[in-house]
XYZ file of C-alpha atoms in Angstrom:
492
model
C 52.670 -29.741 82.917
C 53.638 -33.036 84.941
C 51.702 -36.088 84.060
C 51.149 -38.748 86.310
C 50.189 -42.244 86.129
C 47.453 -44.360 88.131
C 46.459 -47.623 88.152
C 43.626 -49.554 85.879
C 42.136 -51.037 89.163
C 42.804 -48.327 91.755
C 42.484 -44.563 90.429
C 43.142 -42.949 93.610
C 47.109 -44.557 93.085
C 49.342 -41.692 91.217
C 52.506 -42.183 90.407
C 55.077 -40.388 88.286
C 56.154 -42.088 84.799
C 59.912 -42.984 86.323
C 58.019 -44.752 88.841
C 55.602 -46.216 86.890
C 58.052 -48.051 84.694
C 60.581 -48.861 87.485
C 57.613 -51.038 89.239
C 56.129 -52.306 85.695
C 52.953 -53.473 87.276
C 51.030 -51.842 89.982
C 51.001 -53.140 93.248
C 47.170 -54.002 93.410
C 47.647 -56.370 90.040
C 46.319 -53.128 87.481
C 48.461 -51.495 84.470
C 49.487 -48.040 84.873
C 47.918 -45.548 82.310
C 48.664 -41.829 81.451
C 46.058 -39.748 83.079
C 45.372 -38.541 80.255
C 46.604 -39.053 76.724
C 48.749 -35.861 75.798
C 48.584 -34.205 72.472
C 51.027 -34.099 70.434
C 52.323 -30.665 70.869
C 53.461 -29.981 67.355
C 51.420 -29.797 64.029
C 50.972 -32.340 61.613
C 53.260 -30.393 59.088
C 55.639 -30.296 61.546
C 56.395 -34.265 61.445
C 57.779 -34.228 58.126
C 61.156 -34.317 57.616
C 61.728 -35.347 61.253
C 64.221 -38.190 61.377
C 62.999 -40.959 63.963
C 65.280 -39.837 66.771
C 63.134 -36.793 66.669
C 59.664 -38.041 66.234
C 60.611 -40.444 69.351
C 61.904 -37.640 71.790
C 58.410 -35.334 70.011
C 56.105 -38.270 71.383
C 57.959 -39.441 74.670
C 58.653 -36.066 76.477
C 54.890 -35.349 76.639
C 54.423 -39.258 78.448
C 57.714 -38.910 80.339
C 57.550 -35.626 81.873
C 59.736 -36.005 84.674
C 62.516 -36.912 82.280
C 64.675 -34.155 81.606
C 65.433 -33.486 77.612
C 69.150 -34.341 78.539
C 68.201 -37.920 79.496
C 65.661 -38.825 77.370
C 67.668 -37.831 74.922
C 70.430 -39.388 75.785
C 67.955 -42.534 76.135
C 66.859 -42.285 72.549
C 70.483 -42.036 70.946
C 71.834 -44.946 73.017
C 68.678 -47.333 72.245
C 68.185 -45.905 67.859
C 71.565 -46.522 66.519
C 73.686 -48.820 64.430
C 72.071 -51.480 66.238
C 69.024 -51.100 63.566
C 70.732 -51.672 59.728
C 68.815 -49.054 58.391
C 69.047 -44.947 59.174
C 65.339 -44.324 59.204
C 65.136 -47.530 61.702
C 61.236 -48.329 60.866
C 61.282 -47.824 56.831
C 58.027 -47.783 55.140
C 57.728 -49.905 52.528
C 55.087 -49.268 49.276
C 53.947 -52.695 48.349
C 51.553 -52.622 45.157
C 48.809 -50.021 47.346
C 49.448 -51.006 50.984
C 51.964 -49.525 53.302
C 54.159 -52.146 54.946
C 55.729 -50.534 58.421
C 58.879 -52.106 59.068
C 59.132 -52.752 61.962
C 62.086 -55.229 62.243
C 65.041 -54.348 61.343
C 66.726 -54.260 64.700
C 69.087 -56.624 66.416
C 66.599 -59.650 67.016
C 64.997 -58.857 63.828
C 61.408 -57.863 65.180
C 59.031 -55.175 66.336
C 60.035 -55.480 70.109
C 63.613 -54.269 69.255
C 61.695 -51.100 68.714
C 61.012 -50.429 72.581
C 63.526 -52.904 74.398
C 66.072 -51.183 72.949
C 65.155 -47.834 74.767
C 63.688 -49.816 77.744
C 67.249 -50.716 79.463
C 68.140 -46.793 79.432
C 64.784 -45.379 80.718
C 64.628 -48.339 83.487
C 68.244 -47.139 85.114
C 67.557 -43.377 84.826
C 64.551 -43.967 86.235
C 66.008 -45.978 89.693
C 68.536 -43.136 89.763
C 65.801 -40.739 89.912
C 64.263 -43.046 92.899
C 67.090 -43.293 94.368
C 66.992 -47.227 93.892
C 69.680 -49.335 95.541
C 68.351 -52.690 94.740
C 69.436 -54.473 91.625
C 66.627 -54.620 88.974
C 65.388 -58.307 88.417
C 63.377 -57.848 85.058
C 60.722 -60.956 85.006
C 59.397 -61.655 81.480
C 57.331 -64.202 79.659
C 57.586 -63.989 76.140
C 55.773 -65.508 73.367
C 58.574 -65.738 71.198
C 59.630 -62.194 70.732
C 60.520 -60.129 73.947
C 62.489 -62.618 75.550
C 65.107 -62.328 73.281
C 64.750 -58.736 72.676
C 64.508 -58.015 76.027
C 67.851 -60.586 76.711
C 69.795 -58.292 74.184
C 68.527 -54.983 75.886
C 69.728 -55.725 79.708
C 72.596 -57.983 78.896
C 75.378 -56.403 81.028
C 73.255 -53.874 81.909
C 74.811 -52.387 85.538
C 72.282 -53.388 88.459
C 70.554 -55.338 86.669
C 69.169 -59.036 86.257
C 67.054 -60.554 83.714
C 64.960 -64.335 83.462
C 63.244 -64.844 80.689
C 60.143 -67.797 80.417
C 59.232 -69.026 76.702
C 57.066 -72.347 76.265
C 59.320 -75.032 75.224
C 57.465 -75.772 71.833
C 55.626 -72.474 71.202
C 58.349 -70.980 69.536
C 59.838 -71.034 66.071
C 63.850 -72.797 66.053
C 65.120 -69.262 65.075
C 63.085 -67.831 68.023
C 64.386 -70.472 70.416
C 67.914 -70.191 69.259
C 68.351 -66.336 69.451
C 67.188 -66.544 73.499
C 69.233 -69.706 74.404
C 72.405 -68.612 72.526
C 72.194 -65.112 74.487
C 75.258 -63.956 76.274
C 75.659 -62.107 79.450
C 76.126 -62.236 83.073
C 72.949 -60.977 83.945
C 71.188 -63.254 81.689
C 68.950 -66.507 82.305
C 66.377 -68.161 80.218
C 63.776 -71.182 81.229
C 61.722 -73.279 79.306
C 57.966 -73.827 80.317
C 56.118 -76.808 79.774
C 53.164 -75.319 79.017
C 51.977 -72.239 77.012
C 52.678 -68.325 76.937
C 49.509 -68.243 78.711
C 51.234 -70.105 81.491
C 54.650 -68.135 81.641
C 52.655 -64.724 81.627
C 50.142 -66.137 84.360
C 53.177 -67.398 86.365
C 54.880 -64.149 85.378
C 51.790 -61.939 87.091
C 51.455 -63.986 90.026
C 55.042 -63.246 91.237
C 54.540 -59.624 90.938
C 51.927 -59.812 92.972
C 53.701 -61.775 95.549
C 54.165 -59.931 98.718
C 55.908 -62.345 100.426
C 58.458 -63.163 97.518
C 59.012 -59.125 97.401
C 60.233 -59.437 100.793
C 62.357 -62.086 100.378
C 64.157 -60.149 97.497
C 64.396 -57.301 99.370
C 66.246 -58.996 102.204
C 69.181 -60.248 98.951
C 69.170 -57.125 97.356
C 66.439 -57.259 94.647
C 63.227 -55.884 93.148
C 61.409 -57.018 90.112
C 60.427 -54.581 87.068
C 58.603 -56.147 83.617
C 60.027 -55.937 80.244
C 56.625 -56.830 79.233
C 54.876 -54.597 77.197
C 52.445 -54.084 80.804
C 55.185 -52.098 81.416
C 54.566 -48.169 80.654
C 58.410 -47.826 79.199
C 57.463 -50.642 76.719
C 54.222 -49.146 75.464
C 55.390 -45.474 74.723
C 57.980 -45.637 72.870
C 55.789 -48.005 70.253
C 53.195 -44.700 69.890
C 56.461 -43.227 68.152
C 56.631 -45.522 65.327
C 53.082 -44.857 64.178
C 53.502 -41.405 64.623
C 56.453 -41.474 61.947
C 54.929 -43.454 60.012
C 52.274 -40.952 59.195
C 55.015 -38.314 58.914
C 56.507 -40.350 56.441
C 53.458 -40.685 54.221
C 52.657 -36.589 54.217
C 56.738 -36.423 53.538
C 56.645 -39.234 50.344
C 53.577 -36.962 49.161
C 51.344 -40.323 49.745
C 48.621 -38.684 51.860
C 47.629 -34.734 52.110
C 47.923 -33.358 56.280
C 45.045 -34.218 58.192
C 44.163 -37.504 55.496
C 43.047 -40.396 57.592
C 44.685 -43.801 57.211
C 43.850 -46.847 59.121
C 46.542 -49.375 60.894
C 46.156 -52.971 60.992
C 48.174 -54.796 63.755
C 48.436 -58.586 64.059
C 47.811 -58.788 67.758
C 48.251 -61.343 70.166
C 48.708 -58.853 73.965
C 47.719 -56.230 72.186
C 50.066 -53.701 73.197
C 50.954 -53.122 69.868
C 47.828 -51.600 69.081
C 47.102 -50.048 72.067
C 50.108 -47.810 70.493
C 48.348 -47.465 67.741
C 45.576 -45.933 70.004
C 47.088 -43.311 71.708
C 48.880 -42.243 68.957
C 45.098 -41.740 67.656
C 43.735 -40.112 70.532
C 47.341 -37.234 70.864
C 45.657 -36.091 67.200
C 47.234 -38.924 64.375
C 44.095 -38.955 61.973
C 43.994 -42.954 61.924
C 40.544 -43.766 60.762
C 40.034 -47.482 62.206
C 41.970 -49.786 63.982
C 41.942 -53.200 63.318
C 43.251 -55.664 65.123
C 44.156 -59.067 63.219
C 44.293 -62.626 64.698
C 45.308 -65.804 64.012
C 43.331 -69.084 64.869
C 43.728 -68.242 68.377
C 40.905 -65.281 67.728
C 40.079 -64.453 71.625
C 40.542 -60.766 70.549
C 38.194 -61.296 66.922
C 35.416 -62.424 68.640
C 35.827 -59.960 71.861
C 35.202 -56.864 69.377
C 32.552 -58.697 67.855
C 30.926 -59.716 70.991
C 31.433 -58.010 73.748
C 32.463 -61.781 75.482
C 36.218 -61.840 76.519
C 36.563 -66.157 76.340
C 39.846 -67.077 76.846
C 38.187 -70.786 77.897
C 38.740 -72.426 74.159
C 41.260 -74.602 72.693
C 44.715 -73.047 72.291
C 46.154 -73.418 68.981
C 49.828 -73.982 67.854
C 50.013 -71.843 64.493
C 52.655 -70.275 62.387
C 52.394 -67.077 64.008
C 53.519 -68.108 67.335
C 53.913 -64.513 68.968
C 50.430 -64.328 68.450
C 49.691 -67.496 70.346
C 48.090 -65.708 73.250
C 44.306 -66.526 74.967
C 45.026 -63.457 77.724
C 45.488 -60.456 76.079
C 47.281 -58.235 79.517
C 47.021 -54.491 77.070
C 43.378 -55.080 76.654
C 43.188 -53.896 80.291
C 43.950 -50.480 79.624
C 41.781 -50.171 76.309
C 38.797 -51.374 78.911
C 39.636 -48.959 81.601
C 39.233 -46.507 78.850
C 35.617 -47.749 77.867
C 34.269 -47.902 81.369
C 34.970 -44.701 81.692
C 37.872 -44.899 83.909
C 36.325 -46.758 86.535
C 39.155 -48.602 88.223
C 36.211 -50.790 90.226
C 34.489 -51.657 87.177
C 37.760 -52.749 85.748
C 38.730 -54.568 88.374
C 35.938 -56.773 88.419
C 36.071 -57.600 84.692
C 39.648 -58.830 85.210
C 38.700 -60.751 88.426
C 36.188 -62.553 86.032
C 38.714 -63.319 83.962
C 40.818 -64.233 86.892
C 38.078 -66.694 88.305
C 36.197 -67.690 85.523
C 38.218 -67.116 82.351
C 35.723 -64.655 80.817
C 33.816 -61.587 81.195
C 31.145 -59.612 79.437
C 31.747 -55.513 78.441
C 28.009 -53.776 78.677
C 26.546 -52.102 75.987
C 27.892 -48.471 76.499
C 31.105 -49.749 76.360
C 31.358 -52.003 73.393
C 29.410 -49.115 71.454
C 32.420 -47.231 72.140
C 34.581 -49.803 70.279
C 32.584 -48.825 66.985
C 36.662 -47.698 65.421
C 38.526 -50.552 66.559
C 37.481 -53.826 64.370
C 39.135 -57.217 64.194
C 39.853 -59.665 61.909
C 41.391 -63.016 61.623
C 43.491 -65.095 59.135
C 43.305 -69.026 59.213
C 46.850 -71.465 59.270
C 45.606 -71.883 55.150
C 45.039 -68.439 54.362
C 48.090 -66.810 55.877
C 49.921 -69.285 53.811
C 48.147 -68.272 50.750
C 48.766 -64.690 51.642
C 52.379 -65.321 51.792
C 52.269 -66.694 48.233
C 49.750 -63.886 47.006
C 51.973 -61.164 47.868
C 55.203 -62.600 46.968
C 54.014 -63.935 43.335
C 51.997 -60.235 42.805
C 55.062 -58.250 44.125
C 57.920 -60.414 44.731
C 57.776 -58.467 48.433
C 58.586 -61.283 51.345
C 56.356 -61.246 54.783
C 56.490 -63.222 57.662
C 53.402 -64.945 59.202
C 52.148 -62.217 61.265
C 52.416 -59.620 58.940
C 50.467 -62.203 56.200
C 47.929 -62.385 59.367
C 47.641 -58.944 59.171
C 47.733 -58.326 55.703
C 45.041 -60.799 54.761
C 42.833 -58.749 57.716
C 43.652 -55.791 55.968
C 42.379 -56.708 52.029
C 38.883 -58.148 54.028
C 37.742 -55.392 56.426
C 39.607 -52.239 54.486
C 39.266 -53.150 50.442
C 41.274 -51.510 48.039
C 40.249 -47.544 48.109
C 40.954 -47.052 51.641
C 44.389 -46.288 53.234
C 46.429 -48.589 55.500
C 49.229 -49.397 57.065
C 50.030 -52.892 58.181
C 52.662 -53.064 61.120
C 55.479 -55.781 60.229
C 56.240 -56.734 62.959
C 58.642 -59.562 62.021
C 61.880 -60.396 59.428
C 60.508 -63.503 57.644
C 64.030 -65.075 58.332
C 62.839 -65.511 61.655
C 60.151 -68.392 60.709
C 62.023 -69.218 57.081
C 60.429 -72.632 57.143
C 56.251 -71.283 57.471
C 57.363 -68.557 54.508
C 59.366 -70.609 52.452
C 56.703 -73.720 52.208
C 53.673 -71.434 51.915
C 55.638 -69.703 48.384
C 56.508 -73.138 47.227
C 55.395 -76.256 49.319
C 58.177 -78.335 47.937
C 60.040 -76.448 50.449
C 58.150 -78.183 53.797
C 60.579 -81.192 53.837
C 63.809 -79.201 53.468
C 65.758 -78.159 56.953
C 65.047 -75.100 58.306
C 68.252 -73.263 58.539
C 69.029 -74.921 54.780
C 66.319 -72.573 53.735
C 68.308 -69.057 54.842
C 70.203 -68.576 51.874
C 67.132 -69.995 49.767
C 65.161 -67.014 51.313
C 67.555 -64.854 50.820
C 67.928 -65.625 46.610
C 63.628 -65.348 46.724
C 63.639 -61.922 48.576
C 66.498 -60.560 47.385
C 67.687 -59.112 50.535
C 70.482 -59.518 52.761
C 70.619 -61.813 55.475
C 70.477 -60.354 58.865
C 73.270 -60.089 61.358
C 70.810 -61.602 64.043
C 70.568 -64.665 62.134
C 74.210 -64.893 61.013
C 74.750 -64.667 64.824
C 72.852 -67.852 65.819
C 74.493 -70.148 63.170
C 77.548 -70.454 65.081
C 76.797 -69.595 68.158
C 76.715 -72.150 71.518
C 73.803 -72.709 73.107
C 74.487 -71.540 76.674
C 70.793 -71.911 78.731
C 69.173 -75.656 79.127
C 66.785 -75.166 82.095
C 63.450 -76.138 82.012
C 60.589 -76.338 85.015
C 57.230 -76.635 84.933
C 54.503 -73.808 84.663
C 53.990 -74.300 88.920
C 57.662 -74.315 89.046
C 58.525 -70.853 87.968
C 58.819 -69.097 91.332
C 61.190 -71.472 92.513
C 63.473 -71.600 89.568
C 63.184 -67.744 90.344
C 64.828 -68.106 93.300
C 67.172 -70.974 92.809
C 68.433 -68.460 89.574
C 68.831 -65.256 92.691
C 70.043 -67.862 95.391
C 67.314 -67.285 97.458
């Protein structure tokens, strides 16, 4: 059976899912959603043994129904191969009695390799199956992360373009490095001077742009997201929990049907929204729990009920997680107010207009199995040191955000997996200084090879890559300058 799409703030828009990721965001400002989550459409059993080619093609042909199996397929071998250094591509790793999911071991070296390498391949078949002529222009704001994923994914991609926005000094030297290093004809990157916040605002704003659609039109372009708002981002990220419980029933760590829980450190929570439909086609997670840093808009939402993004913005460790407007929430609230595309509407207008907005009653009880948690700049550090010095197992800042969440709200006898969503070679300096803080004065890319000796583990190709490489993009604008860097970028 076909499933279609519609929009968080008008329900009477239905779209297929090709459509739905080749326009990213819906025309009246909403996120597109499944209609309904599918189920799974094989048994738990079944999962075991499945390699993650499989799993991902399981889990995406009931979202992407008007795919056929040749192409997404054909997707899913061109996006999970030798570009990931390992065969299972998202290994789970037993660290003293937490599961670690590894999810960074792709060609930038974090979690958003794991959808924006499929991305490129499900955008093009999807504006041949709309018969498309426009070249793509993907518009992204990244908080570290994407960009460069993204960059990687569409570089000399056919028909498309792709410009990139990162805040000048919210981002880690690696982080920076990786995006303005990036080859390709296609490929642009600008610095903002201002936060993610900004660059995503800026970001949403020319989407919704009517009159800048037209004037790409007239040269031959249309923009599509790379952001996880996009559909094509969030789906393939269900598969990834969805083999990770597969692999626990297949290492004889948990019996079929055993519940776990998954703790994401969340800054647009996308990642966890994964996490959540992989719950609701028939996973057995028990909670969610999503895991902030300092910037804890998300924390004290599930406590609340209050959505506050008006608060100081802190510069932490954890950079990708630097966020105050969480765009994925949107979908999880569409869910709570019972799909009321109205009602959701005029929450995000509040937070449009006033920066915040209040969930009723009904709907936060209905958040009872998603909990949050946060880690301060001190106690990621110390988690960092804990689990090296227990384990001599290496984690980056987010994944100490999260892992620290996870000993607080889920103890000892319960289940969990933490998502790791990041190589700690891409923010050496945080990891190194918080195992030994002798380390803080020492350069940055001195400490590779000192990581390397600690966590006895190769050095990835991503960040041999950068140490030689030129540094290609300089531009910078302002956060009000973004649509007409746009344009100056398209020669409009």
């Amino acid at each position: 059976m076909d499933l279609y799409y519609k929009s968080t703030r008008n329900s009477d828009l239905r779209v297929t899912a090709s459509k739905a990721i080749l326009t990213g965001l819906s025309p009246d400002g909403g996120l597109f959603v499944p209609e309904s989550v599918p189920a799974l459409g094989v048994s738990l059993s079944g999962l075991k043994g499945m390699s993650y080619q499989e799993t991902a093609y399981t889990v995406m042909k009931q979202f992407l129904t008007d795919f056929t199996e040749e192409e997404l397929k054909e997707c899913i071998a061109k996006a999970y191969d030798e570009k990931f250094d390992t065969e299972s591509i998202a290994p789970l790793a037993k660290v003293d009695n937490t599961y670690y999911l590894e999810l960074f071991h792709g060609a930038t070296i974090a979690f958003k390799d794991m959808a924006l390498s499929i991305l490129p391949h499900l955008l093009t078949v999807s504006a041949k199956k709309n018969e498309v002529k426009n070249d793509i222009v993907i518009l992204t704001a990244t908080s570290g992360d994407t960009g460069k994923a993204a960059m990687a994914g569409f570089a000399d991609v056919a028909g498309t373009r792709i410009i990139v926005f990162y805040p000048k000094d919210g981002v880690s030297k690696v982080q920076e490095l990786q995006m303005t290093t990036q080859k390709g004809g296609n490929v642009d990157v600008v610095a903002i001077r201002g936060n993610f916040d900004n660059a995503q605002s800026g970001v949403k704003a020319m989407f919704e742009d009517k009159e800048l659609a037209e004037e790409l039109a007239g040269k031959g372009y249309q923009f599509s997201s790379a952001n996880s708002i996009n559909i094509g981002r969030l789906v393939p990220q269900v598969a990834y929990y969805v083999y990770a419980y597969g692999m626990l029933m297949e290492n004889g760590e948990i019996e079929e049907g055993e519940k776990v829980n998954v703790v994401v450190p969340t800054g647009n929570f996308g990642n966890i929204l994964a996490a959540f439909y992989a719950k609701e086609m028939g996973i057995p997670i028990g909670r969610l729990v999503c895991a902030s840093n300092e910037n804890k808009v998300l924390f004290d939402f599930f406590k609340t009920g209050v959505y506050d993004k008006n608060r100081e913005f802190v510069l932490t460790s954890s950079p990708s997680m630097d966020i105050l407007i969480s765009s994925n929430l949107e979908r999880l609230i569409y869910v709570i107010a019972g799909e009321d595309s109205d009602r959701t509407a005029g929450l995000m207008d509040a937070l449009k207009q006033c920066g915040k907005y209040e969930i009723s009653d009904d709907m936060h009880r209905k958040l009872k199995n998603i909990t949050g948690g946060y880690a301060t700049e001190n106690q990621t550090a110390e988690e960092i040191k804990r689990v090296y010095e227990k384990t001599g197992y290496v984690i980056d800042t987010h994944t100490a955000v999260a892992s620290y969440v996870c000993r607080q709200t889920c103890g000892n006898e319960e289940k969990c997996i933490i998502a790791s969503t990041a190589s700690p070679y891409k923010f050496v300096k945080s990891v190194m200084t918080a195992i030994d803080g002798s380390y803080a004065d020492k350069d940055e890319f001195a400490l590779l090879e000192t990581l390397r000796d600690v966590s006895k583990t190769e050095m990835p190709q991503a960040i041999k890559d950068i140490l030689e490489a030129e540094v290609i993009h300089r531009t910078e604008c302002g956060a009000e300058e973004m649509k007409e860097t746009v344009k100056n970028i398209l020669g409009i």
